[in-house]
């Protein structure tokens, strides 16, 4: 496979504007090109950096974008990232750059180098937008301080002065003052004269205190929305167009087995996968991966030291479990809840729940509620799910 610099050079030949239009732009873009390799070492931080950006430099694509695309390619070609993006802004950026004419031209001139990622864009999670802080309401000035203008304002001031005079006077003087004020107002704004009628001041009714709103229980994503079942791998083979992917045929208790793509080539052999009884997440939206549609995801445990350092293992159901058996979370709130038919990618249910997935010191799989810190083991009717060796692992 051609290296990154060759790929960037091929893109620049297709679109010379990528290098910049003046000396300042060229210098800044060259600096960014040299930094892109370091960006991919922390994908979460890179996702945050890309959230407000369209391109790395200014408002047009540059060589830095092509370089970052090439450095990101090995990470984004694996199944866990593409099926369930924990970094939606990063994936959005990657797909955007790979659609550039210059990048596609470079792919044609350097066959098999950094090929395009085939994915259903409608399945991508929507980046979370933080709401702006609430505006502080300005206190209204007392009515007495207002100074209305124009004829109407003068009338209001005259009426107000007459009424005030009326309330401080007594007997007939008060009645005369009120009538005079009414006559002034009627003459200007066209109100009918009300001679001989004494205006009575209405007493303001005290407003009843508003009842306090009852706080509703949060209705955000719950782990019980996820449809997990026991699955048995009937067959496994390498993906014809992606070196890092396997394509498995898995029995999950339905009439036909499901086709699943997984990025496990680097971590497991075909013999380790074929025939294994494992855990399958069945209600994720199907995605197309390099021409093959994947209809589920295998639940795996990644070492707390990292996939490359500590490896990946399957999460296993109890011995004797059969394909299609229900897997659920312990706890009265979750045990009898029915999962969603299909998770809505925009609600990010799996992405919200997944960070709480782990393995305990007993190697048992569990979900830890981030708010209450309560531990809910993941189980079938016959027992709790486990890994073979990993403790404190992340499950995904």
Short mmCIF file of C-alpha atoms in Angstrom, two decimals:
data_model
loop_
_atom_site.label_atom_id
_atom_site.label_comp_id
_atom_site.label_asym_id
_atom_site.label_seq_id
_atom_site.Cartn_x
_atom_site.Cartn_y
_atom_site.Cartn_z
CA UNK A 1 0.00 0.00 0.00
CA UNK A 2 1.32 3.41 -0.93
CA UNK A 3 2.30 5.63 1.97
CA UNK A 4 0.54 8.77 3.08
CA UNK A 5 2.90 11.24 1.40
CA UNK A 6 2.51 9.51 -1.98
CA UNK A 7 -1.26 9.62 -1.61
CA UNK A 8 -1.22 13.33 -0.68
CA UNK A 9 1.06 14.10 -3.65
CA UNK A 10 -1.32 12.28 -6.01
CA UNK A 11 -4.25 14.35 -4.68
CA UNK A 12 -2.22 17.57 -5.10
CA UNK A 13 -1.50 16.69 -8.72
CA UNK A 14 -5.25 16.30 -9.29
CA UNK A 15 -6.02 19.60 -7.49
CA UNK A 16 -3.03 21.99 -7.09
CA UNK A 17 -5.17 24.37 -5.00
CA UNK A 18 -4.85 21.92 -2.08
CA UNK A 19 -1.37 23.28 -1.23
CA UNK A 20 -2.63 26.87 -0.76
CA UNK A 21 -2.82 30.02 -2.87
CA UNK A 22 -0.10 32.12 -1.21
CA UNK A 23 3.05 31.72 0.88
CA UNK A 24 1.21 32.16 4.18
CA UNK A 25 -1.41 29.52 3.33
CA UNK A 26 1.24 27.12 2.04
CA UNK A 27 3.25 27.43 5.26
CA UNK A 28 0.21 26.88 7.49
CA UNK A 29 -1.02 23.90 5.45
CA UNK A 30 2.44 22.28 5.48
CA UNK A 31 2.53 22.68 9.26
CA UNK A 32 -0.88 21.01 9.58
CA UNK A 33 0.18 18.15 7.28
CA UNK A 34 3.06 17.39 9.66
CA UNK A 35 0.68 17.38 12.65
CA UNK A 36 -2.03 15.07 11.24
CA UNK A 37 -0.31 11.83 12.25
CA UNK A 38 -0.37 12.94 15.88
CA UNK A 39 -4.08 13.83 15.71
CA UNK A 40 -5.15 10.20 15.23
CA UNK A 41 -3.54 9.08 18.49
CA UNK A 42 -6.55 10.43 20.43
CA UNK A 43 -9.74 9.97 18.38
CA UNK A 44 -11.99 11.41 21.08
CA UNK A 45 -9.98 14.64 21.17
CA UNK A 46 -9.92 14.74 17.37
CA UNK A 47 -13.71 14.30 17.29
CA UNK A 48 -14.07 17.36 19.54
CA UNK A 49 -11.67 19.34 17.35
CA UNK A 50 -13.61 18.47 14.17
CA UNK A 51 -17.11 19.09 15.55
CA UNK A 52 -17.21 22.82 14.61
CA UNK A 53 -14.96 22.44 11.52
CA UNK A 54 -15.61 21.68 7.85
CA UNK A 55 -11.91 21.58 6.91
CA UNK A 56 -8.69 21.80 8.92
CA UNK A 57 -7.58 25.07 7.32
CA UNK A 58 -9.85 27.93 6.32
CA UNK A 59 -13.05 27.17 4.38
CA UNK A 60 -11.65 24.99 1.59
CA UNK A 61 -10.04 21.54 1.45
CA UNK A 62 -6.27 21.35 1.64
CA UNK A 63 -3.43 18.85 1.64
CA UNK A 64 -3.83 18.66 5.43
CA UNK A 65 -7.32 17.17 5.01
CA UNK A 66 -6.05 14.53 2.57
CA UNK A 67 -3.21 13.67 4.96
CA UNK A 68 -5.57 13.33 7.95
CA UNK A 69 -7.92 11.16 5.84
CA UNK A 70 -5.05 8.78 5.04
CA UNK A 71 -3.86 8.61 8.67
CA UNK A 72 -7.44 7.98 9.87
CA UNK A 73 -8.10 5.27 7.31
CA UNK A 74 -6.75 2.26 9.30
CA UNK A 75 -8.85 3.19 12.35
CA UNK A 76 -12.11 3.90 10.52
CA UNK A 77 -12.04 0.81 8.30
CA UNK A 78 -12.72 -1.48 11.30
CA UNK A 79 -16.26 -2.61 12.13
CA UNK A 80 -16.75 -1.31 15.70
CA UNK A 81 -16.00 2.28 14.62
CA UNK A 82 -18.09 2.30 11.47
CA UNK A 83 -21.09 0.46 12.87
CA UNK A 84 -21.35 2.35 16.13
CA UNK A 85 -19.50 5.67 15.86
CA UNK A 86 -18.41 7.01 19.20
CA UNK A 87 -16.97 9.92 17.20
CA UNK A 88 -19.76 11.04 14.82
CA UNK A 89 -18.06 14.31 13.84
CA UNK A 90 -14.87 12.44 12.98
CA UNK A 91 -16.74 9.96 10.79
CA UNK A 92 -18.69 12.78 9.12
CA UNK A 93 -15.41 14.52 8.31
CA UNK A 94 -13.84 11.29 6.98
CA UNK A 95 -16.75 10.61 4.62
CA UNK A 96 -16.70 14.23 3.47
CA UNK A 97 -12.99 14.18 2.58
CA UNK A 98 -13.19 10.82 0.80
CA UNK A 99 -15.85 12.29 -1.52
CA UNK A 100 -13.48 15.02 -2.79
CA UNK A 101 -12.58 14.69 -6.49
CA UNK A 102 -8.88 14.98 -5.66
CA UNK A 103 -9.06 12.08 -3.17
CA UNK A 104 -10.96 9.87 -5.60
CA UNK A 105 -8.43 10.72 -8.30
CA UNK A 106 -5.60 9.71 -5.95
CA UNK A 107 -7.38 6.41 -5.26
CA UNK A 108 -7.54 5.70 -8.99
CA UNK A 109 -3.89 6.54 -9.58
CA UNK A 110 -2.82 4.47 -6.56
CA UNK A 111 -5.09 1.37 -6.63
CA UNK A 112 -5.83 -0.30 -3.27
CA UNK A 113 -4.40 2.63 -1.31
CA UNK A 114 -6.77 4.18 1.24
CA UNK A 115 -9.97 3.00 -0.54
CA UNK A 116 -13.31 4.67 0.15
CA UNK A 117 -15.37 3.50 3.12
CA UNK A 118 -18.84 2.30 2.08
CA UNK A 119 -21.38 3.11 4.79
CA UNK A 120 -25.04 4.07 5.08
CA UNK A 121 -24.84 7.75 6.02
CA UNK A 122 -28.38 7.73 7.43
CA UNK A 123 -27.20 5.44 10.24
CA UNK A 124 -24.72 7.93 11.65
CA UNK A 125 -25.32 9.46 15.06
CA UNK A 126 -26.04 13.17 15.24
CA UNK A 127 -23.34 15.07 17.16
CA UNK A 128 -24.63 16.35 20.44
CA UNK A 129 -25.25 20.08 20.46
CA UNK A 130 -24.89 21.84 23.80
CA UNK A 131 -27.67 24.30 24.46
CA UNK A 132 -26.57 27.91 25.04
CA UNK A 133 -26.88 29.18 28.63
CA UNK A 134 -30.33 30.59 29.43
CA UNK A 135 -30.67 34.33 29.08
CA UNK A 136 -31.17 36.31 32.27
CA UNK A 137 -34.44 38.20 32.10
CA UNK A 138 -34.17 41.92 32.75
CA UNK A 139 -36.36 43.20 35.52
CA UNK A 140 -39.14 45.45 34.33
CA UNK A 141 -38.98 49.05 35.51
CA UNK A 142 -41.86 50.20 37.69
CA UNK A 143 -44.73 51.73 35.69
CA UNK A 144 -44.29 55.06 37.51
CA UNK A 145 -40.79 55.40 36.03
CA UNK A 146 -42.00 55.04 32.42
CA UNK A 147 -42.06 58.22 30.35
CA UNK A 148 -44.39 57.63 27.37
CA UNK A 149 -44.12 60.13 24.50
CA UNK A 150 -46.47 61.71 21.97
CA UNK A 151 -50.12 62.78 22.36
CA UNK A 152 -51.22 59.47 23.85
CA UNK A 153 -48.38 59.61 26.39
CA UNK A 154 -49.36 63.15 27.38
CA UNK A 155 -52.97 62.04 27.82
CA UNK A 156 -51.88 59.12 30.00
CA UNK A 157 -49.80 61.45 32.15
CA UNK A 158 -52.72 63.88 32.43
CA UNK A 159 -55.10 61.09 33.41
CA UNK A 160 -52.61 59.70 35.90
CA UNK A 161 -52.14 63.15 37.45
CA UNK A 162 -55.87 63.79 37.64
CA UNK A 163 -56.58 60.43 39.24
CA UNK A 164 -53.79 60.95 41.77
CA UNK A 165 -55.25 64.34 42.59
CA UNK A 166 -58.68 62.76 42.94
CA UNK A 167 -57.51 60.14 45.40
CA UNK A 168 -55.86 62.79 47.60
CA UNK A 169 -58.80 65.15 47.56
CA UNK A 170 -62.06 64.75 49.42
CA UNK A 171 -65.77 64.73 48.61
CA UNK A 172 -66.90 66.80 45.64
CA UNK A 173 -63.35 67.84 44.77
CA UNK A 174 -62.41 64.21 44.17
CA UNK A 175 -65.43 63.65 41.89
CA UNK A 176 -64.66 66.79 39.90
CA UNK A 177 -61.02 65.77 39.38
CA UNK A 178 -61.94 62.30 38.12
CA UNK A 179 -64.57 63.68 35.71
CA UNK A 180 -62.10 66.23 34.40
CA UNK A 181 -59.50 63.54 33.75
CA UNK A 182 -62.05 61.41 31.89
CA UNK A 183 -63.10 64.37 29.71
CA UNK A 184 -59.47 65.04 28.69
CA UNK A 185 -58.94 61.42 27.68
CA UNK A 186 -62.23 61.20 25.76
CA UNK A 187 -61.50 64.38 23.81
CA UNK A 188 -58.16 63.06 22.45
CA UNK A 189 -58.65 59.31 21.89
CA UNK A 190 -62.33 59.48 20.92
CA UNK A 191 -63.81 57.62 23.86
CA UNK A 192 -67.49 58.43 24.59
CA UNK A 193 -68.12 60.88 27.42
CA UNK A 194 -69.19 59.39 30.68
CA UNK A 195 -70.66 62.41 32.48
CA UNK A 196 -72.06 62.03 35.94
CA UNK A 197 -70.63 58.53 36.40
CA UNK A 198 -68.10 58.05 39.08
CA UNK A 199 -65.29 55.63 38.30
CA UNK A 200 -64.74 53.12 40.98
CA UNK A 201 -61.28 51.91 41.59
CA UNK A 202 -61.08 48.15 41.21
CA UNK A 203 -59.22 46.34 43.87
CA UNK A 204 -56.49 44.08 42.57
CA UNK A 205 -57.10 40.43 43.30
CA UNK A 206 -54.22 38.58 44.82
CA UNK A 207 -52.89 35.95 42.43
CA UNK A 208 -52.93 32.43 43.74
CA UNK A 209 -49.44 30.92 43.91
CA UNK A 210 -48.61 28.70 40.95
CA UNK A 211 -48.44 24.99 41.80
CA UNK A 212 -44.92 23.62 41.64
CA UNK A 213 -44.27 21.42 38.61
CA UNK A 214 -43.82 17.77 39.44
CA UNK A 215 -40.44 16.56 38.26
CA UNK A 216 -40.82 13.68 35.84
CA UNK A 217 -38.48 10.72 35.96
CA UNK A 218 -35.78 10.88 33.24
CA UNK A 219 -36.78 9.09 30.06
CA UNK A 220 -33.39 8.92 28.34
CA UNK A 221 -31.78 5.82 26.83
CA UNK A 222 -32.06 2.69 28.98
CA UNK A 223 -29.96 -0.50 28.63
CA UNK A 224 -33.13 -2.56 28.35
CA UNK A 225 -33.76 -0.93 24.94
CA UNK A 226 -30.88 -3.00 23.50
CA UNK A 227 -31.86 -6.36 21.99
CA UNK A 228 -29.10 -8.83 22.92
CA UNK A 229 -29.40 -12.52 22.09
CA UNK A 230 -27.34 -15.70 22.16
CA UNK A 231 -25.88 -16.38 18.71
CA UNK A 232 -23.94 -19.26 17.14
CA UNK A 233 -21.42 -18.60 14.36
CA UNK A 234 -22.24 -20.98 11.50
CA UNK A 235 -19.53 -19.77 9.12
CA UNK A 236 -16.87 -17.07 8.79
CA UNK A 237 -14.75 -15.82 5.89
CA UNK A 238 -12.62 -12.83 4.97
CA UNK A 239 -14.37 -9.80 3.48
CA UNK A 240 -13.63 -9.74 -0.28
CA UNK A 241 -12.86 -5.99 -0.32
CA UNK A 242 -11.62 -5.17 3.21
CA UNK A 243 -8.51 -6.73 4.70
CA UNK A 244 -9.52 -5.99 8.30
CA UNK A 245 -13.07 -7.42 8.16
CA UNK A 246 -14.63 -10.85 8.57
CA UNK A 247 -18.07 -11.72 7.24
CA UNK A 248 -19.93 -14.14 9.55
CA UNK A 249 -23.18 -16.08 9.18
CA UNK A 250 -24.82 -16.23 12.64
CA UNK A 251 -27.86 -18.11 13.96
CA UNK A 252 -29.80 -15.86 16.39
CA UNK A 253 -32.93 -18.00 16.59
CA UNK A 254 -34.60 -16.68 13.43
CA UNK A 255 -35.67 -18.47 10.25
CA UNK A 256 -32.54 -17.34 8.44
CA UNK A 257 -29.06 -16.63 9.83
CA UNK A 258 -27.86 -13.02 9.90
CA UNK A 259 -24.89 -11.68 7.96
CA UNK A 260 -22.54 -9.71 10.19
CA UNK A 261 -19.31 -7.83 9.40
CA UNK A 262 -16.75 -7.51 12.20
CA UNK A 263 -13.27 -5.97 12.38
CA UNK A 264 -11.64 -8.94 14.10
CA UNK A 265 -9.08 -10.08 11.51
CA UNK A 266 -6.23 -8.53 13.52
CA UNK A 267 -7.32 -10.18 16.77
CA UNK A 268 -8.84 -13.62 16.06
CA UNK A 269 -8.45 -16.42 13.53
CA UNK A 270 -11.35 -17.88 11.55
CA UNK A 271 -11.06 -21.11 13.56
CA UNK A 272 -11.48 -19.19 16.84
CA UNK A 273 -14.71 -17.64 15.56
CA UNK A 274 -16.35 -20.46 13.58
CA UNK A 275 -18.75 -22.48 15.77
CA UNK A 276 -18.47 -20.12 18.76
CA UNK A 277 -21.55 -19.38 20.90
CA UNK A 278 -21.45 -15.66 21.49
CA UNK A 279 -23.53 -12.52 22.20
CA UNK A 280 -25.16 -10.63 19.33
CA UNK A 281 -26.75 -7.14 19.38
CA UNK A 282 -29.69 -7.50 17.01
CA UNK A 283 -31.59 -4.19 16.84
CA UNK A 284 -28.96 -1.83 15.45
CA UNK A 285 -29.72 -0.27 12.09
CA UNK A 286 -28.11 -2.34 9.31
CA UNK A 287 -25.09 -0.75 7.63
CA UNK A 288 -23.29 -1.49 4.36
CA UNK A 289 -19.58 -2.15 4.81
CA UNK A 290 -17.58 -2.15 1.60
CA UNK A 291 -20.45 -3.66 -0.36
CA UNK A 292 -21.64 -6.18 2.28
CA UNK A 293 -24.67 -5.35 4.43
CA UNK A 294 -24.23 -6.12 8.13
CA UNK A 295 -27.35 -6.86 10.21
CA UNK A 296 -25.98 -7.06 13.75
CA UNK A 297 -22.88 -6.65 15.93
CA UNK A 298 -20.85 -9.11 17.99
CA UNK A 299 -20.34 -8.07 21.63
CA UNK A 300 -16.63 -8.22 22.44
CA UNK A 301 -14.49 -7.28 25.44
CA UNK A 302 -11.43 -5.06 24.86
CA UNK A 303 -8.59 -5.08 27.37
CA UNK A 304 -8.32 -2.04 29.65
CA UNK A 305 -4.71 -1.81 28.43
CA UNK A 306 -5.92 -1.37 24.85
CA UNK A 307 -6.83 -3.71 22.02
CA UNK A 308 -3.31 -3.93 20.63
CA UNK A 309 -1.68 -4.47 24.03
CA UNK A 310 -4.19 -6.70 25.82
CA UNK A 311 -6.27 -8.05 22.97
CA UNK A 312 -9.98 -8.71 22.39
CA UNK A 313 -12.17 -11.59 23.61
CA UNK A 314 -15.74 -12.64 23.01
CA UNK A 315 -18.31 -12.20 25.77
CA UNK A 316 -19.75 -15.67 26.35
CA UNK A 317 -23.22 -16.74 27.52
CA UNK A 318 -23.54 -19.59 30.05
CA UNK A 319 -22.63 -23.12 28.95
CA UNK A 320 -25.47 -24.77 27.07
CA UNK A 321 -27.12 -21.54 25.88
CA UNK A 322 -29.08 -21.88 22.63
CA UNK A 323 -29.29 -19.45 19.67
CA UNK A 324 -31.98 -16.82 20.12
CA UNK A 325 -32.10 -16.94 23.94
CA UNK A 326 -32.83 -13.56 25.50
CA UNK A 327 -30.05 -11.66 27.27
CA UNK A 328 -31.02 -8.98 29.77
CA UNK A 329 -29.82 -6.74 32.61
CA UNK A 330 -30.42 -7.61 36.26
CA UNK A 331 -32.68 -5.25 38.18
CA UNK A 332 -36.43 -4.85 38.57
CA UNK A 333 -36.41 -1.87 36.19
CA UNK A 334 -34.82 -3.81 33.33
CA UNK A 335 -35.44 -7.55 33.65
CA UNK A 336 -38.93 -7.60 32.10
CA UNK A 337 -38.61 -4.57 29.81
CA UNK A 338 -39.05 -5.17 26.10
CA UNK A 339 -36.21 -3.96 23.82
CA UNK A 340 -36.78 -1.60 20.90
CA UNK A 341 -37.55 -3.23 17.54
CA UNK A 342 -34.75 -1.10 16.03
CA UNK A 343 -32.64 1.54 17.76
CA UNK A 344 -32.92 5.04 16.30
CA UNK A 345 -29.35 6.17 15.48
CA UNK A 346 -30.29 9.80 16.15
CA UNK A 347 -31.18 8.99 19.79
CA UNK A 348 -27.74 7.39 20.32
CA UNK A 349 -29.08 4.72 22.68
CA UNK A 350 -26.16 2.29 22.32
CA UNK A 351 -23.58 5.10 22.32
CA UNK A 352 -25.03 6.45 25.59
CA UNK A 353 -25.22 3.08 27.37
CA UNK A 354 -22.00 1.47 26.08
CA UNK A 355 -19.50 3.42 28.25
CA UNK A 356 -21.04 1.69 31.31
CA UNK A 357 -20.35 -1.82 29.93
CA UNK A 358 -17.48 -3.58 31.71
CA UNK A 359 -16.26 -6.84 33.24
CA UNK A 360 -16.00 -7.20 37.01
CA UNK A 361 -13.19 -8.78 39.04
CA UNK A 362 -15.09 -12.06 38.61
CA UNK A 363 -14.87 -11.64 34.78
CA UNK A 364 -18.66 -11.25 34.77
CA UNK A 365 -20.17 -8.81 32.27
CA UNK A 366 -22.15 -5.91 33.74
CA UNK A 367 -23.49 -2.42 33.12
CA UNK A 368 -22.73 0.23 35.78
CA UNK A 369 -25.29 3.03 35.99
CA UNK A 370 -23.26 6.28 35.62
CA UNK A 371 -25.63 8.20 37.94
CA UNK A 372 -26.36 5.73 40.76
CA UNK A 373 -23.19 3.62 40.35
CA UNK A 374 -25.35 0.50 40.80
CA UNK A 375 -24.08 -2.67 39.12
CA UNK A 376 -26.45 -4.59 36.82
CA UNK A 377 -25.02 -7.91 35.63
CA UNK A 378 -25.80 -9.04 32.08
CA UNK A 379 -27.31 -12.53 31.97
CA UNK A 380 -29.58 -15.15 30.47
CA UNK A 381 -32.09 -17.20 32.44
CA UNK A 382 -29.29 -19.69 33.19
CA UNK A 383 -26.56 -17.37 34.41
CA UNK A 384 -24.32 -14.33 33.94
CA UNK A 385 -22.23 -13.59 30.82
CA UNK A 386 -18.44 -13.82 31.24
CA UNK A 387 -15.11 -13.40 29.48
CA UNK A 388 -12.28 -15.93 29.63
CA UNK A 389 -9.55 -13.71 31.07
CA UNK A 390 -10.30 -9.97 30.86
CA UNK A 391 -11.11 -7.92 33.99
CA UNK A 392 -12.13 -4.26 33.82
CA UNK A 393 -12.62 -4.59 30.08
CA UNK A 394 -14.74 -2.32 27.89
CA UNK A 395 -17.57 -4.07 26.03
CA UNK A 396 -18.59 -3.04 22.52
#
